Tab-separated table of N, CA and C in Angstrom:
chain	number	residue	atom	x	y	z
A	23	ARG	N	67.154	-80.326	-4.373
A	23	ARG	CA	67.798	-81.719	-4.615
A	23	ARG	C	68.393	-82.032	-5.788
A	24	LEU	N	69.715	-82.547	-5.877
A	24	LEU	CA	70.218	-82.794	-7.021
A	24	LEU	C	69.721	-83.640	-8.019
A	25	ASP	N	68.894	-84.797	-7.558
A	25	ASP	CA	68.163	-85.680	-8.455
A	25	ASP	C	67.025	-85.029	-9.176
A	26	ASN	N	66.221	-84.020	-8.573
A	26	ASN	CA	65.533	-83.296	-9.265
A	26	ASN	C	65.935	-82.297	-10.172
A	27	MET	N	67.194	-81.751	-9.919
A	27	MET	CA	67.825	-80.864	-11.070
A	27	MET	C	68.112	-81.572	-12.176
A	28	VAL	N	68.689	-82.833	-12.063
A	28	VAL	CA	69.105	-83.619	-13.014
A	28	VAL	C	67.855	-83.916	-14.002
A	29	TYR	N	66.613	-84.325	-13.290
A	29	TYR	CA	65.515	-84.644	-13.975
A	29	TYR	C	64.962	-83.212	-14.790
A	30	ARG	N	65.062	-82.097	-13.976
A	30	ARG	CA	64.540	-80.788	-14.571
A	30	ARG	C	65.275	-80.309	-15.660
A	31	LEU	N	66.630	-80.529	-15.763
A	31	LEU	CA	67.540	-80.142	-16.664
A	31	LEU	C	67.327	-81.073	-17.975
A	32	GLY	N	66.769	-82.346	-17.880
A	32	GLY	CA	66.574	-83.176	-18.901
A	32	GLY	C	67.477	-84.331	-19.078
A	33	PHE	N	68.399	-84.314	-18.177
A	33	PHE	CA	69.359	-85.514	-18.414
A	33	PHE	C	68.718	-86.778	-17.962
A	34	ALA	N	67.687	-86.900	-17.450
A	34	ALA	CA	67.038	-88.214	-17.158
A	34	ALA	C	65.376	-87.962	-17.598
A	35	ALA	N	64.752	-89.109	-17.811
A	35	ALA	CA	63.307	-89.033	-18.309
A	35	ALA	C	62.457	-89.199	-17.171
A	36	SER	N	62.856	-89.596	-16.106
A	36	SER	CA	62.093	-89.649	-14.795
A	36	SER	C	62.824	-89.209	-13.530
A	37	ARG	N	62.127	-89.010	-12.589
A	37	ARG	CA	62.868	-88.670	-11.384
A	37	ARG	C	63.676	-89.885	-10.667
A	38	ASN	N	63.093	-91.081	-10.848
A	38	ASN	CA	63.713	-92.449	-10.496
A	38	ASN	C	65.016	-92.574	-11.377
A	39	GLU	N	64.985	-92.265	-12.595
A	39	GLU	CA	66.098	-92.325	-13.371
A	39	GLU	C	67.089	-91.471	-13.039
A	40	ALA	N	66.801	-90.315	-12.712
A	40	ALA	CA	67.652	-89.204	-12.151
A	40	ALA	C	68.567	-89.618	-11.128
A	41	ARG	N	67.675	-90.103	-9.996
A	41	ARG	CA	68.185	-90.510	-8.792
A	41	ARG	C	69.249	-91.566	-9.077
A	42	GLN	N	69.004	-92.713	-9.951
A	42	GLN	CA	69.940	-93.753	-10.256
A	42	GLN	C	71.200	-93.138	-10.980
A	43	LEU	N	70.967	-92.267	-11.867
A	43	LEU	CA	72.183	-91.556	-12.485
A	43	LEU	C	72.943	-90.901	-11.572
A	44	VAL	N	72.444	-90.125	-10.570
A	44	VAL	CA	73.151	-89.508	-9.539
A	44	VAL	C	74.020	-90.500	-8.717
A	45	ARG	N	73.279	-91.508	-8.261
A	45	ARG	CA	73.775	-92.523	-7.402
A	45	ARG	C	74.973	-93.160	-8.050
A	46	ASN	N	75.040	-93.452	-9.377
A	46	ASN	CA	75.989	-94.136	-10.137
A	46	ASN	C	77.011	-93.261	-10.261
A	47	GLY	N	77.111	-91.976	-9.982
A	47	GLY	CA	78.185	-91.180	-10.179
A	47	GLY	C	78.563	-90.405	-11.402
A	48	HIS	N	77.188	-90.263	-12.187
A	48	HIS	CA	77.513	-89.580	-13.465
A	48	HIS	C	77.665	-88.084	-13.477
A	49	PHE	N	77.445	-87.513	-12.248
A	49	PHE	CA	77.362	-86.002	-12.192
A	49	PHE	C	78.479	-85.263	-11.238
A	50	LEU	N	78.806	-84.028	-11.762
A	50	LEU	CA	79.708	-83.268	-10.823
A	50	LEU	C	78.981	-81.974	-10.606
A	51	VAL	N	78.976	-81.637	-9.386
A	51	VAL	CA	78.534	-80.118	-8.854
A	51	VAL	C	79.856	-79.291	-8.658
A	52	ASN	N	79.853	-78.231	-9.344
A	52	ASN	CA	81.091	-77.368	-9.033
A	52	ASN	C	82.279	-78.106	-9.206
A	53	GLU	N	82.426	-78.964	-10.361
A	53	GLU	CA	83.663	-79.747	-10.622
A	53	GLU	C	83.919	-80.857	-9.515
A	54	LYS	N	82.919	-81.163	-8.670
A	54	LYS	CA	83.357	-82.350	-7.679
A	54	LYS	C	82.179	-83.483	-7.865
A	55	HIS	N	82.681	-84.558	-7.841
A	55	HIS	CA	81.822	-85.815	-8.008
A	55	HIS	C	80.789	-85.737	-6.699
A	56	VAL	N	79.538	-85.849	-7.132
A	56	VAL	CA	78.457	-85.987	-6.136
A	56	VAL	C	77.610	-87.119	-6.524
A	57	ASN	N	77.486	-88.103	-5.583
A	57	ASN	CA	76.545	-89.282	-5.815
A	57	ASN	C	75.574	-89.594	-4.792
A	58	ILE	N	75.323	-88.255	-4.269
A	58	ILE	CA	74.093	-88.406	-3.195
A	58	ILE	C	72.850	-87.710	-3.740
A	59	PRO	N	71.884	-88.415	-4.019
A	59	PRO	CA	70.608	-87.767	-4.879
A	59	PRO	C	69.996	-86.648	-3.849
A	60	SER	N	70.023	-86.748	-2.648
A	60	SER	CA	69.562	-85.616	-1.737
A	60	SER	C	70.242	-84.399	-1.572
A	61	TYR	N	71.574	-84.376	-2.199
A	61	TYR	CA	72.404	-83.114	-2.070
A	61	TYR	C	71.530	-81.897	-2.537
A	62	LEU	N	71.619	-80.980	-1.550
A	62	LEU	CA	70.931	-79.901	-1.960
A	62	LEU	C	71.732	-78.665	-2.653
A	63	VAL	N	71.158	-78.431	-3.933
A	63	VAL	CA	71.921	-77.357	-4.853
A	63	VAL	C	71.527	-76.109	-4.414
A	64	LYS	N	72.380	-75.221	-4.711
A	64	LYS	CA	72.010	-73.876	-4.466
A	64	LYS	C	72.186	-73.029	-5.592
A	65	PRO	N	71.630	-71.737	-5.738
A	65	PRO	CA	71.679	-70.885	-6.836
A	65	PRO	C	73.194	-70.675	-7.062
A	66	GLY	N	73.520	-70.830	-8.421
A	66	GLY	CA	74.839	-70.459	-8.741
A	66	GLY	C	75.690	-71.912	-8.963
A	67	ASP	N	75.136	-72.838	-8.488
A	67	ASP	CA	75.590	-74.293	-8.603
A	67	ASP	C	75.758	-74.723	-10.166
A	68	ILE	N	76.650	-75.331	-10.620
A	68	ILE	CA	76.861	-75.881	-11.816
A	68	ILE	C	76.804	-77.442	-12.008
A	69	ILE	N	76.020	-77.938	-12.659
A	69	ILE	CA	75.854	-79.506	-12.774
A	69	ILE	C	76.247	-79.936	-13.940
A	70	LYS	N	77.310	-80.718	-13.899
A	70	LYS	CA	77.855	-81.289	-15.143
A	70	LYS	C	77.828	-82.818	-15.302
A	71	LEU	N	77.572	-83.135	-16.560
A	71	LEU	CA	77.634	-84.689	-16.773
A	71	LEU	C	79.038	-85.015	-16.920
A	72	SER	N	79.538	-86.222	-16.233
A	72	SER	CA	80.942	-86.561	-16.395
A	72	SER	C	81.221	-86.861	-17.793
A	73	GLU	N	82.597	-86.756	-18.126
A	73	GLU	CA	83.110	-87.122	-19.493
A	73	GLU	C	82.701	-88.464	-20.077
A	74	LYS	N	82.993	-89.504	-19.221
A	74	LYS	CA	82.470	-90.859	-19.610
A	74	LYS	C	81.140	-91.092	-19.893
A	75	SER	N	80.318	-90.157	-19.259
A	75	SER	CA	78.841	-90.377	-19.312
A	75	SER	C	78.227	-89.704	-20.472
A	76	GLN	N	78.811	-88.701	-21.066
A	76	GLN	CA	78.314	-88.057	-22.036
A	76	GLN	C	78.233	-88.887	-23.323
A	77	LYS	N	78.788	-90.176	-23.489
A	77	LYS	CA	78.546	-90.919	-24.526
A	77	LYS	C	77.256	-91.802	-24.400
A	78	ILE	N	76.621	-91.780	-23.373
A	78	ILE	CA	75.566	-92.633	-23.091
A	78	ILE	C	74.451	-92.247	-23.876
A	79	GLU	N	73.748	-93.091	-24.716
A	79	GLU	CA	72.630	-92.657	-25.670
A	79	GLU	C	71.462	-92.374	-24.846
A	80	LYS	N	71.095	-93.041	-23.876
A	80	LYS	CA	69.845	-92.848	-23.036
A	80	LYS	C	69.762	-91.218	-22.622
A	81	ILE	N	70.936	-90.722	-22.242
A	81	ILE	CA	71.089	-89.490	-21.472
A	81	ILE	C	70.899	-88.403	-22.755
A	82	LYS	N	71.590	-88.758	-23.990
A	82	LYS	CA	71.369	-87.852	-25.228
A	82	LYS	C	69.985	-87.853	-25.666
A	83	GLU	N	69.134	-89.047	-25.610
A	83	GLU	CA	67.986	-89.013	-26.036
A	83	GLU	C	66.951	-88.221	-25.140
A	84	SER	N	67.208	-88.444	-23.871
A	84	SER	CA	66.566	-87.540	-22.885
A	84	SER	C	66.814	-85.984	-22.990
A	85	LEU	N	67.981	-85.649	-23.213
A	85	LEU	CA	68.359	-84.198	-23.412
A	85	LEU	C	67.592	-83.636	-24.670
A	86	GLU	N	67.543	-84.291	-25.705
A	86	GLU	CA	66.788	-83.979	-26.978
A	86	GLU	C	65.436	-83.850	-26.517
A	87	VAL	N	64.688	-84.679	-26.037
A	87	VAL	CA	63.336	-84.468	-25.634
A	87	VAL	C	63.173	-83.119	-24.682
A	88	ALA	N	64.019	-83.155	-23.743
A	88	ALA	CA	63.984	-82.018	-22.849
A	88	ALA	C	64.096	-80.522	-23.449
A	89	SER	N	64.945	-80.541	-24.484
A	89	SER	CA	65.289	-79.313	-25.255
A	89	SER	C	64.061	-79.020	-26.080
A	90	ARG	N	63.135	-80.019	-26.503
A	90	ARG	CA	61.826	-79.680	-27.246
A	90	ARG	C	60.903	-79.153	-26.295
A	91	ARG	N	60.826	-79.872	-24.942
A	91	ARG	CA	59.828	-79.625	-24.074
A	91	ARG	C	60.147	-78.346	-23.346
A	92	GLY	N	61.286	-78.013	-23.198
A	92	GLY	CA	61.726	-76.794	-22.391
A	92	GLY	C	62.089	-77.131	-20.966
A	93	ILE	N	62.948	-76.276	-20.328
A	93	ILE	CA	63.340	-76.238	-18.870
A	93	ILE	C	62.783	-75.207	-18.032
A	94	PRO	N	62.528	-75.343	-16.859
A	94	PRO	CA	62.177	-74.130	-16.196
A	94	PRO	C	63.043	-72.959	-16.178
A	95	ARG	N	62.390	-71.776	-15.988
A	95	ARG	CA	63.216	-70.514	-16.107
A	95	ARG	C	64.183	-70.237	-15.156
A	96	TRP	N	64.174	-70.965	-13.913
A	96	TRP	CA	65.073	-70.958	-12.806
A	96	TRP	C	66.301	-71.905	-13.092
A	97	LEU	N	66.340	-72.617	-14.305
A	97	LEU	CA	67.532	-73.211	-14.553
A	97	LEU	C	67.993	-72.784	-16.081
A	98	GLU	N	69.397	-73.218	-16.271
A	98	GLU	CA	69.874	-72.809	-17.534
A	98	GLU	C	70.643	-74.098	-18.092
A	99	LEU	N	70.603	-74.502	-19.332
A	99	LEU	CA	71.229	-75.562	-19.852
A	99	LEU	C	72.004	-75.166	-21.024
A	100	HIS	N	73.219	-76.103	-20.959
A	100	HIS	CA	74.274	-75.723	-22.050
A	100	HIS	C	74.236	-77.112	-22.802
A	101	LEU	N	73.540	-77.457	-23.820
A	101	LEU	CA	73.657	-78.870	-24.309
A	101	LEU	C	75.076	-79.155	-24.895
A	102	GLU	N	75.824	-78.242	-25.401
A	102	GLU	CA	77.017	-78.569	-26.073
A	102	GLU	C	78.247	-78.936	-24.933
A	103	SER	N	78.095	-78.593	-23.833
A	103	SER	CA	78.799	-78.782	-22.623
A	103	SER	C	78.420	-79.740	-21.679
A	104	PHE	N	77.172	-80.263	-21.853
A	104	PHE	CA	76.533	-81.106	-20.935
A	104	PHE	C	76.329	-80.535	-19.575
A	105	THR	N	76.208	-79.191	-19.427
A	105	THR	CA	76.080	-78.531	-18.250
A	105	THR	C	74.890	-77.786	-18.030
A	106	GLY	N	74.459	-77.678	-16.835
A	106	GLY	CA	73.297	-76.927	-16.240
A	106	GLY	C	73.595	-76.160	-15.193
A	107	LYS	N	72.941	-74.993	-15.152
A	107	LYS	CA	73.215	-74.060	-13.883
A	107	LYS	C	71.916	-73.742	-13.249
A	108	VAL	N	71.927	-73.767	-11.905
A	108	VAL	CA	70.827	-73.275	-11.001
A	108	VAL	C	70.794	-71.790	-10.832
A	109	LEU	N	69.920	-71.053	-11.506
A	109	LEU	CA	69.985	-69.540	-11.582
A	109	LEU	C	69.305	-68.985	-10.261
A	110	SER	N	68.333	-69.659	-9.797
A	110	SER	CA	67.670	-69.418	-8.681
A	110	SER	C	66.696	-70.275	-8.065
A	111	LEU	N	66.139	-70.262	-6.938
A	111	LEU	CA	65.251	-71.413	-6.534
A	111	LEU	C	63.916	-70.850	-6.979
A	112	PRO	N	63.036	-71.891	-7.407
A	112	PRO	CA	61.822	-71.685	-7.945
A	112	PRO	C	60.752	-71.004	-6.956
A	113	THR	N	60.109	-70.215	-7.416
A	113	THR	CA	59.097	-69.500	-6.625
A	113	THR	C	57.888	-70.261	-6.642
A	114	ARG	N	56.720	-70.167	-5.866
A	114	ARG	CA	55.605	-70.871	-5.704
A	114	ARG	C	54.801	-71.263	-6.983
A	115	GLU	N	54.792	-70.087	-7.785
A	115	GLU	CA	54.194	-70.038	-9.004
A	115	GLU	C	54.737	-70.991	-9.997
A	116	GLU	N	56.241	-71.112	-9.911
A	116	GLU	CA	57.063	-71.814	-10.995
A	116	GLU	C	56.984	-73.422	-10.627
A	117	ILE	N	56.267	-73.629	-9.399
A	117	ILE	CA	56.258	-75.130	-9.069
A	117	ILE	C	55.133	-75.780	-9.715
A	118	THR	N	55.155	-76.766	-10.669
A	118	THR	CA	54.124	-77.326	-11.495
A	118	THR	C	53.334	-78.304	-10.695
A	119	MET	N	53.843	-78.910	-9.752
A	119	MET	CA	53.292	-80.006	-8.814
A	119	MET	C	52.050	-79.648	-8.195
A	120	PRO	N	51.018	-80.259	-8.201
A	120	PRO	CA	49.646	-79.805	-7.384
A	120	PRO	C	49.963	-79.920	-5.853
A	121	ILE	N	50.174	-78.950	-5.185
A	121	ILE	CA	50.554	-79.173	-3.725
A	121	ILE	C	49.360	-78.400	-2.958
A	122	LYS	N	48.964	-79.052	-1.884
A	122	LYS	CA	47.879	-78.378	-0.875
A	122	LYS	C	48.581	-77.907	0.321
A	123	GLU	N	48.985	-76.767	0.349
A	123	GLU	CA	49.785	-76.203	1.477
A	123	GLU	C	49.116	-76.329	2.829
A	124	GLN	N	47.705	-76.328	2.827
A	124	GLN	CA	47.135	-76.389	3.972
A	124	GLN	C	47.236	-77.649	4.759
A	125	LEU	N	47.208	-78.752	3.835
A	125	LEU	CA	47.350	-80.160	4.438
A	125	LEU	C	48.833	-80.302	4.947
A	126	VAL	N	49.968	-79.718	4.473
A	126	VAL	CA	51.075	-79.879	5.000
A	126	VAL	C	51.195	-79.009	6.225
A	127	VAL	N	50.559	-77.964	6.298
A	127	VAL	CA	50.518	-77.160	7.655
A	127	VAL	C	49.833	-78.009	8.613
A	128	GLU	N	48.774	-78.709	8.354
A	128	GLU	CA	47.889	-79.388	9.298
A	128	GLU	C	48.854	-80.515	9.836
A	129	LEU	N	49.531	-81.163	8.807
A	129	LEU	CA	50.337	-82.509	9.252
A	129	LEU	C	51.426	-82.020	10.234
A	130	TYR	N	52.127	-80.894	10.049
A	130	TYR	CA	53.323	-80.660	10.804
A	130	TYR	C	52.798	-79.745	12.101
A	131	SER	N	51.547	-79.397	12.229
A	131	SER	CA	51.131	-78.713	13.331
A	131	SER	C	50.454	-79.743	14.594
A	132	ARG	N	50.511	-81.017	14.107
A	132	ARG	CA	50.001	-81.947	15.141
A	132	ARG	C	50.877	-82.124	16.356
């Protein structure tokens, strides 16, 4: 999802903030404006902060924090051009959220 990529790349401090930034039209995917947070990004997609949004201090602060924290290996960030690229989809080992797969299977098998 685009909102998760915006958060993971460090453009936003939280997923809710990322969702709001996407909804307000601050991002382009492959040079096209996208304002749908649930937009599914694919490997090779380039996510760019719009020109007018590159001046927003809150986004700059979030990027500074993210550059110190680091971003996942399956993403690539270019701070100077305010762009990020999806290199691949994350593997199960790269997902940091605690997920109990068995509970998901049980839910959908009803």
